[in-house]
Amino acid sequence: MGLGLAATRDLISFLRHGAAGAADAPNVLAGRIDRAMAFGQSQSGRYLHDLLYYGFNSDESGRAVFEGLMPHLAGGKKTFTNFRFSQPGRSAYQHADTLYPGAEFPFTYPVTTDPLTGKTDGMLARCLADGNCPKIIKTDTELEFYQGRASLVVTDAKANPLTMPENVRLFLLSNLQHAAPLNAKSALTATCSYPSNPLYAGPPLRALLVALDGWITEGTLPPASRYPSRADGTLAEPNGAVVGFPAIRGVSYPARINQAAVVDHTMMPPVRGAAYPAFVPKTDADGRDIAGLRLPTLEAPIATHTGWNLRKAGFGEGELCDNTGSMLPFAKTRDEREKNGDPRLSLAERYPNPGDRRAAIERVARKLVQDRLLLEDDVQGFVQMAD
């Protein structure tokens, strides 16, 4: 399985440094590549973690393969690759692949010591030794905190906050599910209790990709991280009351989340041992993550959006529903919400005049452009969503 990592390393290195006139393998891109970036989403984001962790971001001459990495939806996980009988498609969820390797220490970039295993390691350990660590912009959705060990990116095994090195930026795309396509519509699925979350990650990812480009080519620092932390109180234990999630009639907060643990793979079947601490983003009264990068439509909401959903009866009722999030609409009027016992303001109370929501969305979108977290080209698309 390591041949896949070596192939990526060697191909990119050849395209960057191979000779144009080589008789056996002429390089048609010789002299045309100054820098290289890699983007990976979900499994391929975890693949980038492996590429970095196992030292494949250094070519055989010790040069950096990629100056910039952008792992998206990777949480605190890698892949089941450098193990016997490896299957890189495996991914530890609350009810799937729970004992497979690929989601164990180290969970984060800086080198730390794990008191549960006694190991000292980090995803940057090898590139630090080689002196060629890439610039990293890592993005996760809220789902990764519930299913993907994302809180272990910023906390150690004793629940203490971690500080990221200068070459790393972290962004929570607030309240998004694992992934939704462009123009997705909220809908009930076969196994989940609540309608799905249609919020789309594309616009902020485009802006952050531009920021990564500027960082590695011009040295222009990217926007500061926007990620929850124990240090500022924006990460909390996964309990609805502690998190601050609103009490919505007919909606239950998850009783459990996917929690990492030490797994002894010398046994067969493997044995699950001591658990690592797990935290999730705190929310406001509308259920919006306090920390993170909020889309303009989330700043002027019509519903509570969550990265998580719960399974229906017959499918492990009440447990996390895989990668699916939720969209829980607001009442239309004050009378309706009071009748339903809904603590969230109604649409009429939030946007009493025609055009109020549209104006709010445009105002937020333009502020995100100013902060380099949204491209000007994407502003109008958000404004049109209010119509």
Short mmCIF file of C-alpha atoms in Angstrom, two decimals:
data_model
loop_
_atom_site.label_atom_id
_atom_site.label_comp_id
_atom_site.label_asym_id
_atom_site.label_seq_id
_atom_site.Cartn_x
_atom_site.Cartn_y
_atom_site.Cartn_z
CA MET A 1 0.00 0.00 0.00
CA GLY A 2 2.95 2.31 0.56
CA LEU A 3 3.58 2.23 -3.18
CA GLY A 4 0.66 4.65 -3.58
CA LEU A 5 2.39 7.18 -1.34
CA ALA A 6 5.70 6.64 -3.13
CA ALA A 7 4.02 7.02 -6.53
CA THR A 8 2.55 10.39 -5.58
CA ARG A 9 5.90 11.55 -4.22
CA ASP A 10 7.87 10.38 -7.25
CA LEU A 11 5.44 11.65 -9.90
CA ILE A 12 5.21 15.17 -8.45
CA SER A 13 8.98 15.27 -7.92
CA PHE A 14 9.59 14.16 -11.52
CA LEU A 15 7.20 16.77 -12.95
CA ARG A 16 8.91 19.46 -10.89
CA HIS A 17 12.55 18.46 -11.37
CA GLY A 18 12.84 15.91 -14.20
CA ALA A 19 14.81 16.90 -17.31
CA ALA A 20 12.97 17.93 -20.46
CA GLY A 21 15.39 16.13 -22.76
CA ALA A 22 15.67 12.79 -20.98
CA ALA A 23 15.59 10.06 -23.64
CA ASP A 24 13.77 7.47 -21.54
CA ALA A 25 11.25 9.79 -19.80
CA PRO A 26 11.12 13.37 -21.09
CA ASN A 27 9.39 15.77 -18.69
CA VAL A 28 6.93 17.93 -20.63
CA LEU A 29 6.51 20.25 -17.59
CA ALA A 30 10.22 20.80 -16.97
CA GLY A 31 10.88 24.29 -15.60
CA ARG A 32 7.17 25.20 -15.45
CA ILE A 33 6.34 24.34 -11.82
CA ASP A 34 7.54 26.68 -9.06
CA ARG A 35 5.39 25.39 -6.18
CA ALA A 36 2.98 22.51 -5.62
CA MET A 37 -0.14 22.16 -3.49
CA ALA A 38 -2.25 19.12 -2.69
CA PHE A 39 -5.96 19.14 -1.78
CA GLY A 40 -7.66 16.07 -0.36
CA GLN A 41 -11.27 15.57 0.79
CA SER A 42 -12.33 12.97 3.33
CA GLN A 43 -10.42 9.75 2.50
CA SER A 44 -7.95 11.66 0.30
CA GLY A 45 -7.58 14.23 3.09
CA ARG A 46 -6.61 11.41 5.43
CA TYR A 47 -4.25 10.22 2.70
CA LEU A 48 -2.51 13.62 2.86
CA HIS A 49 -2.09 13.08 6.60
CA ASP A 50 -0.34 9.78 5.82
CA LEU A 51 1.78 11.33 3.07
CA LEU A 52 3.02 13.87 5.60
CA TYR A 53 3.26 11.56 8.63
CA TYR A 54 5.22 8.77 6.92
CA GLY A 55 7.69 11.20 5.37
CA PHE A 56 6.59 10.99 1.73
CA ASN A 57 6.44 14.77 1.39
CA SER A 58 10.24 14.60 1.00
CA ASP A 59 11.52 13.20 -2.29
CA GLU A 60 14.57 10.96 -2.55
CA SER A 61 16.80 14.05 -2.79
CA GLY A 62 15.33 15.55 0.38
CA ARG A 63 13.29 18.24 -1.42
CA ALA A 64 9.73 19.10 -0.46
CA VAL A 65 7.16 17.50 -2.75
CA PHE A 66 4.31 19.87 -1.84
CA GLU A 67 4.84 23.32 -0.31
CA GLY A 68 1.17 23.45 0.64
CA LEU A 69 -1.31 20.84 1.90
CA MET A 70 -5.06 21.30 2.29
CA PRO A 71 -6.65 18.28 4.02
CA HIS A 72 -10.43 18.69 4.14
CA LEU A 73 -12.76 16.53 6.28
CA ALA A 74 -9.87 14.49 7.72
CA GLY A 75 -10.49 15.23 11.41
CA GLY A 76 -7.88 13.60 13.63
CA LYS A 77 -7.54 10.54 11.40
CA LYS A 78 -5.15 8.94 8.93
CA THR A 79 -5.76 5.74 6.90
CA PHE A 80 -5.41 2.00 7.50
CA THR A 81 -2.29 1.82 5.31
CA ASN A 82 0.97 0.99 7.10
CA PHE A 83 -0.39 -2.20 8.61
CA ARG A 84 -0.69 -5.84 7.65
CA PHE A 85 -3.77 -6.53 5.48
CA SER A 86 -4.25 -2.77 5.04
CA GLN A 87 -7.44 -1.39 3.51
CA PRO A 88 -7.15 2.39 3.09
CA GLY A 89 -10.91 2.79 2.57
CA ARG A 90 -11.66 1.87 6.17
CA SER A 91 -12.61 4.73 8.48
CA ALA A 92 -13.51 4.48 12.16
CA TYR A 93 -17.08 5.62 12.85
CA GLN A 94 -19.33 5.17 15.84
CA HIS A 95 -20.81 1.99 14.34
CA ALA A 96 -18.35 1.04 11.59
CA ASP A 97 -14.72 -0.10 11.46
CA THR A 98 -14.37 0.69 15.16
CA LEU A 99 -11.35 -1.59 15.73
CA TYR A 100 -9.50 -0.98 12.47
CA PRO A 101 -6.23 1.01 12.53
CA GLY A 102 -5.96 4.45 10.93
CA ALA A 103 -7.42 6.62 13.68
CA GLU A 104 -4.85 6.26 16.45
CA PHE A 105 -2.21 8.54 17.99
CA PRO A 106 -0.85 10.88 16.71
CA PHE A 107 -4.04 12.75 15.91
CA THR A 108 -2.51 16.15 15.26
CA TYR A 109 0.42 18.03 13.75
CA PRO A 110 2.71 19.14 16.62
CA VAL A 111 4.87 16.54 18.33
CA THR A 112 3.32 15.56 21.68
CA THR A 113 3.61 12.74 24.21
CA ASP A 114 0.59 10.48 24.66
CA PRO A 115 0.22 9.40 28.31
CA LEU A 116 -2.06 6.51 27.35
CA THR A 117 0.51 4.80 25.12
CA GLY A 118 3.76 6.46 26.19
CA LYS A 119 4.51 7.39 22.58
CA THR A 120 5.94 10.72 21.45
CA ASP A 121 4.99 11.62 17.88
CA GLY A 122 3.17 14.04 15.57
CA MET A 123 2.19 14.30 11.93
CA LEU A 124 4.96 16.89 11.45
CA ALA A 125 7.67 14.80 13.13
CA ARG A 126 9.38 13.61 9.94
CA CYS A 127 9.20 16.87 8.01
CA LEU A 128 10.58 18.70 11.05
CA ALA A 129 13.52 16.31 11.01
CA ASP A 130 13.97 16.95 7.25
CA GLY A 131 13.54 20.71 7.65
CA ASN A 132 10.94 21.04 4.88
CA CYS A 133 7.49 21.11 6.48
CA PRO A 134 4.71 22.36 4.19
CA LYS A 135 2.24 25.13 4.90
CA ILE A 136 -1.07 23.53 5.95
CA ILE A 137 -4.64 24.84 5.86
CA LYS A 138 -6.87 22.20 7.41
CA THR A 139 -10.66 22.40 7.21
CA ASP A 140 -13.25 20.29 9.00
CA THR A 141 -17.01 20.41 9.36
CA GLU A 142 -18.97 20.00 12.59
CA LEU A 143 -19.50 16.33 11.74
CA GLU A 144 -15.76 15.64 12.22
CA PHE A 145 -16.07 16.57 15.89
CA TYR A 146 -18.85 14.02 16.38
CA GLN A 147 -17.49 11.23 14.16
CA GLY A 148 -13.89 12.06 13.24
CA ARG A 149 -11.90 12.75 16.44
CA ALA A 150 -11.43 16.41 15.45
CA SER A 151 -11.18 17.68 19.03
CA LEU A 152 -7.94 15.66 19.36
CA VAL A 153 -6.44 17.96 16.73
CA VAL A 154 -6.46 20.74 19.36
CA THR A 155 -6.42 18.87 22.69
CA ASP A 156 -4.06 16.29 24.19
CA ALA A 157 -4.99 13.08 25.99
CA LYS A 158 -5.39 15.02 29.24
CA ALA A 159 -7.86 17.45 27.61
CA ASN A 160 -5.34 20.30 27.63
CA PRO A 161 -5.43 22.73 24.69
CA LEU A 162 -2.69 22.44 22.07
CA THR A 163 -1.06 25.30 20.18
CA MET A 164 -0.54 24.85 16.45
CA PRO A 165 2.85 25.64 14.89
CA GLU A 166 3.16 28.67 12.62
CA ASN A 167 2.87 26.62 9.43
CA VAL A 168 -0.63 25.33 10.31
CA ARG A 169 -4.04 27.03 10.08
CA LEU A 170 -7.26 25.32 11.21
CA PHE A 171 -10.81 26.15 10.13
CA LEU A 172 -14.12 24.72 11.31
CA LEU A 173 -16.78 25.16 8.63
CA SER A 174 -19.46 25.76 11.21
CA ASN A 175 -22.55 23.53 11.33
CA LEU A 176 -21.89 21.68 8.06
CA GLN A 177 -22.37 17.94 7.65
CA HIS A 178 -19.49 15.87 6.25
CA ALA A 179 -20.27 16.90 2.67
CA ALA A 180 -23.17 18.19 0.59
CA PRO A 181 -23.13 18.89 -3.17
CA LEU A 182 -23.76 22.27 -4.74
CA ASN A 183 -27.48 23.15 -4.74
CA ALA A 184 -28.31 20.30 -2.35
CA LYS A 185 -31.84 20.19 -0.92
CA SER A 186 -32.70 19.15 2.61
CA ALA A 187 -34.48 15.79 2.60
CA LEU A 188 -35.19 12.80 4.80
CA THR A 189 -33.00 9.76 4.21
CA ALA A 190 -33.83 6.09 4.65
CA THR A 191 -32.04 5.73 7.99
CA CYS A 192 -31.81 9.21 9.61
CA SER A 193 -34.39 10.86 11.88
CA TYR A 194 -34.16 14.46 10.66
CA PRO A 195 -33.95 16.15 7.26
CA SER A 196 -30.39 16.38 5.91
CA ASN A 197 -28.15 19.46 5.98
CA PRO A 198 -27.70 21.05 2.51
CA LEU A 199 -25.01 23.64 3.39
CA TYR A 200 -22.20 23.54 0.80
CA ALA A 201 -18.50 23.98 1.65
CA GLY A 202 -17.26 25.07 -1.79
CA PRO A 203 -17.10 28.88 -1.44
CA PRO A 204 -14.92 29.08 1.71
CA LEU A 205 -12.71 26.28 0.38
CA ARG A 206 -12.05 28.28 -2.78
CA ALA A 207 -11.05 31.33 -0.76
CA LEU A 208 -8.77 29.30 1.49
CA LEU A 209 -7.13 27.65 -1.52
CA VAL A 210 -6.31 31.13 -2.84
CA ALA A 211 -4.94 32.01 0.60
CA LEU A 212 -2.75 28.90 0.62
CA ASP A 213 -1.43 29.82 -2.82
CA GLY A 214 -0.50 33.30 -1.63
CA TRP A 215 1.11 31.86 1.49
CA ILE A 216 3.48 29.52 -0.38
CA THR A 217 4.22 31.77 -3.36
CA GLU A 218 4.32 35.31 -1.94
CA GLY A 219 4.67 34.66 1.77
CA THR A 220 1.34 36.39 2.43
CA LEU A 221 0.03 35.09 5.74
CA PRO A 222 -3.42 33.48 5.46
CA PRO A 223 -6.35 34.44 7.67
CA ALA A 224 -6.01 33.41 11.30
CA SER A 225 -7.39 30.04 12.34
CA ARG A 226 -11.09 29.76 13.20
CA TYR A 227 -11.38 26.51 15.14
CA PRO A 228 -12.90 25.76 18.55
CA SER A 229 -10.58 25.37 21.51
CA ARG A 230 -10.59 24.44 25.17
CA ALA A 231 -8.47 27.53 25.77
CA ASP A 232 -11.30 29.95 24.97
CA GLY A 233 -14.18 27.72 26.09
CA THR A 234 -15.60 27.04 22.62
CA LEU A 235 -15.11 23.27 22.95
CA ALA A 236 -17.38 21.46 25.40
CA GLU A 237 -18.22 17.99 26.59
CA PRO A 238 -20.79 16.37 24.26
CA ASN A 239 -23.84 17.10 26.37
CA GLY A 240 -26.67 19.21 24.97
CA ALA A 241 -27.00 21.39 28.07
CA VAL A 242 -23.26 22.02 28.27
CA VAL A 243 -22.95 22.60 24.53
CA GLY A 244 -25.83 25.07 24.64
CA PHE A 245 -27.91 23.35 21.95
CA PRO A 246 -31.52 24.62 21.94
CA ALA A 247 -34.32 22.44 23.29
CA ILE A 248 -36.32 21.85 20.10
CA ARG A 249 -39.49 19.79 20.44
CA GLY A 250 -39.10 16.43 18.72
CA VAL A 251 -35.33 16.71 18.42
CA SER A 252 -32.88 14.80 20.61
CA TYR A 253 -29.25 15.72 21.12
CA PRO A 254 -26.83 12.77 20.62
CA ALA A 255 -26.48 10.64 23.72
CA ARG A 256 -23.03 9.49 22.58
CA ILE A 257 -20.43 10.48 19.99
CA ASN A 258 -17.61 8.56 18.32
CA GLN A 259 -14.83 8.51 20.93
CA ALA A 260 -11.26 7.43 20.19
CA ALA A 261 -9.60 4.82 22.36
CA VAL A 262 -6.33 2.94 22.56
CA VAL A 263 -6.74 -0.32 20.61
CA ASP A 264 -4.42 -3.30 21.11
CA HIS A 265 -3.83 -4.74 17.63
CA THR A 266 -1.55 -7.51 18.93
CA MET A 267 -4.74 -9.34 19.91
CA MET A 268 -7.24 -10.88 17.51
CA PRO A 269 -9.84 -9.57 17.57
CA PRO A 270 -8.27 -6.28 18.71
CA VAL A 271 -9.09 -5.10 22.21
CA ARG A 272 -10.37 -1.61 22.95
CA GLY A 273 -8.73 0.06 25.94
CA ALA A 274 -8.65 3.47 27.58
CA ALA A 275 -10.60 6.23 25.86
CA TYR A 276 -9.32 9.65 24.84
CA PRO A 277 -11.28 12.77 25.81
CA ALA A 278 -13.77 13.99 23.23
CA PHE A 279 -15.24 17.47 22.83
CA VAL A 280 -17.57 19.22 20.38
CA PRO A 281 -18.17 22.87 19.44
CA LYS A 282 -20.30 24.96 21.78
CA THR A 283 -23.33 26.58 20.16
CA ASP A 284 -25.46 29.68 20.54
CA ALA A 285 -29.21 29.70 21.20
CA ASP A 286 -29.89 28.88 17.53
CA GLY A 287 -27.55 25.88 17.59
CA ARG A 288 -24.84 27.66 15.58
CA ASP A 289 -21.22 26.87 16.44
CA ILE A 290 -19.74 29.80 18.34
CA ALA A 291 -16.30 29.23 16.84
CA GLY A 292 -15.53 28.62 13.20
CA LEU A 293 -16.18 30.08 9.79
CA ARG A 294 -19.92 30.67 9.31
CA LEU A 295 -21.43 30.83 5.84
CA PRO A 296 -23.46 34.00 5.11
CA THR A 297 -26.67 31.96 5.01
CA LEU A 298 -25.84 30.60 8.47
CA GLU A 299 -25.33 34.11 9.85
CA ALA A 300 -28.82 34.98 8.58
CA PRO A 301 -30.44 31.58 9.18
CA ILE A 302 -33.83 30.08 8.40
CA ALA A 303 -33.17 26.92 10.42
CA THR A 304 -30.85 25.26 12.89
CA HIS A 305 -28.22 23.29 10.99
CA THR A 306 -26.14 20.54 12.59
CA GLY A 307 -23.30 18.38 11.37
CA TRP A 308 -24.91 15.37 13.08
CA ASN A 309 -28.13 13.42 12.66
CA LEU A 310 -29.58 10.46 14.57
CA ARG A 311 -30.63 7.04 13.34
CA LYS A 312 -34.28 6.03 13.05
CA ALA A 313 -35.91 3.14 14.87
CA GLY A 314 -34.73 -0.13 13.36
CA PHE A 315 -31.31 1.27 12.43
CA GLY A 316 -29.69 1.73 15.85
CA GLU A 317 -32.19 4.34 17.04
CA GLY A 318 -30.67 7.43 18.62
CA GLU A 319 -27.09 6.76 17.50
CA LEU A 320 -25.16 8.99 15.09
CA CYS A 321 -26.37 8.64 11.49
CA ASP A 322 -23.01 8.30 9.74
CA ASN A 323 -21.99 11.41 7.71
CA THR A 324 -25.42 13.07 7.57
CA GLY A 325 -26.30 16.34 9.28
CA SER A 326 -29.67 17.95 10.03
CA MET A 327 -31.72 20.98 9.05
CA LEU A 328 -34.39 21.94 11.59
CA PRO A 329 -36.50 24.86 10.25
CA PHE A 330 -37.64 27.81 12.34
CA ALA A 331 -41.32 28.52 12.84
CA LYS A 332 -42.81 31.03 10.40
CA THR A 333 -44.50 33.21 13.02
CA ARG A 334 -44.30 33.97 16.73
CA ASP A 335 -47.67 32.31 17.33
CA GLU A 336 -46.48 29.14 15.63
CA ARG A 337 -43.26 28.93 17.62
CA GLU A 338 -45.04 29.62 20.92
CA LYS A 339 -47.58 26.93 20.12
CA ASN A 340 -44.73 24.49 19.45
CA GLY A 341 -42.73 25.57 22.50
CA ASP A 342 -39.82 26.51 20.22
CA PRO A 343 -37.25 28.75 21.96
CA ARG A 344 -35.82 29.96 18.63
CA LEU A 345 -37.15 33.20 17.11
CA SER A 346 -39.48 32.74 14.15
CA LEU A 347 -38.76 33.91 10.61
CA ALA A 348 -41.22 36.80 11.02
CA GLU A 349 -39.46 37.98 14.17
CA ARG A 350 -36.01 37.76 12.58
CA TYR A 351 -36.86 39.33 9.22
CA PRO A 352 -39.91 41.59 9.70
CA ASN A 353 -39.41 43.50 6.45
CA PRO A 354 -39.00 42.30 2.86
CA GLY A 355 -35.34 42.18 1.94
CA ASP A 356 -34.08 42.00 5.55
CA ARG A 357 -32.49 38.57 5.14
CA ARG A 358 -31.05 39.39 1.73
CA ALA A 359 -29.38 42.51 3.13
CA ALA A 360 -27.99 40.60 6.10
CA ILE A 361 -26.55 37.88 3.86
CA GLU A 362 -24.89 40.41 1.57
CA ARG A 363 -23.44 42.30 4.53
CA VAL A 364 -21.93 39.13 6.01
CA ALA A 365 -20.66 37.94 2.62
CA ARG A 366 -18.84 41.20 1.98
CA LYS A 367 -17.25 41.05 5.45
CA LEU A 368 -16.00 37.54 4.66
CA VAL A 369 -14.52 38.85 1.40
CA GLN A 370 -12.76 41.54 3.40
CA ASP A 371 -11.42 38.84 5.74
CA ARG A 372 -10.25 36.77 2.70
CA LEU A 373 -12.58 33.91 3.65
CA LEU A 374 -14.83 34.31 0.60
CA LEU A 375 -14.14 35.32 -2.99
CA GLU A 376 -15.96 38.26 -4.56
CA ASP A 377 -17.21 35.91 -7.27
CA ASP A 378 -19.18 33.93 -4.66
CA VAL A 379 -21.02 36.84 -3.02
CA GLN A 380 -23.90 37.00 -5.49
CA GLY A 381 -24.55 33.28 -5.22
CA PHE A 382 -25.23 33.66 -1.50
CA VAL A 383 -27.39 36.76 -2.01
CA GLN A 384 -29.55 34.88 -4.51
CA MET A 385 -30.22 32.18 -1.92
CA ALA A 386 -32.26 34.70 0.05
CA ASP A 387 -34.75 35.22 -2.79
#
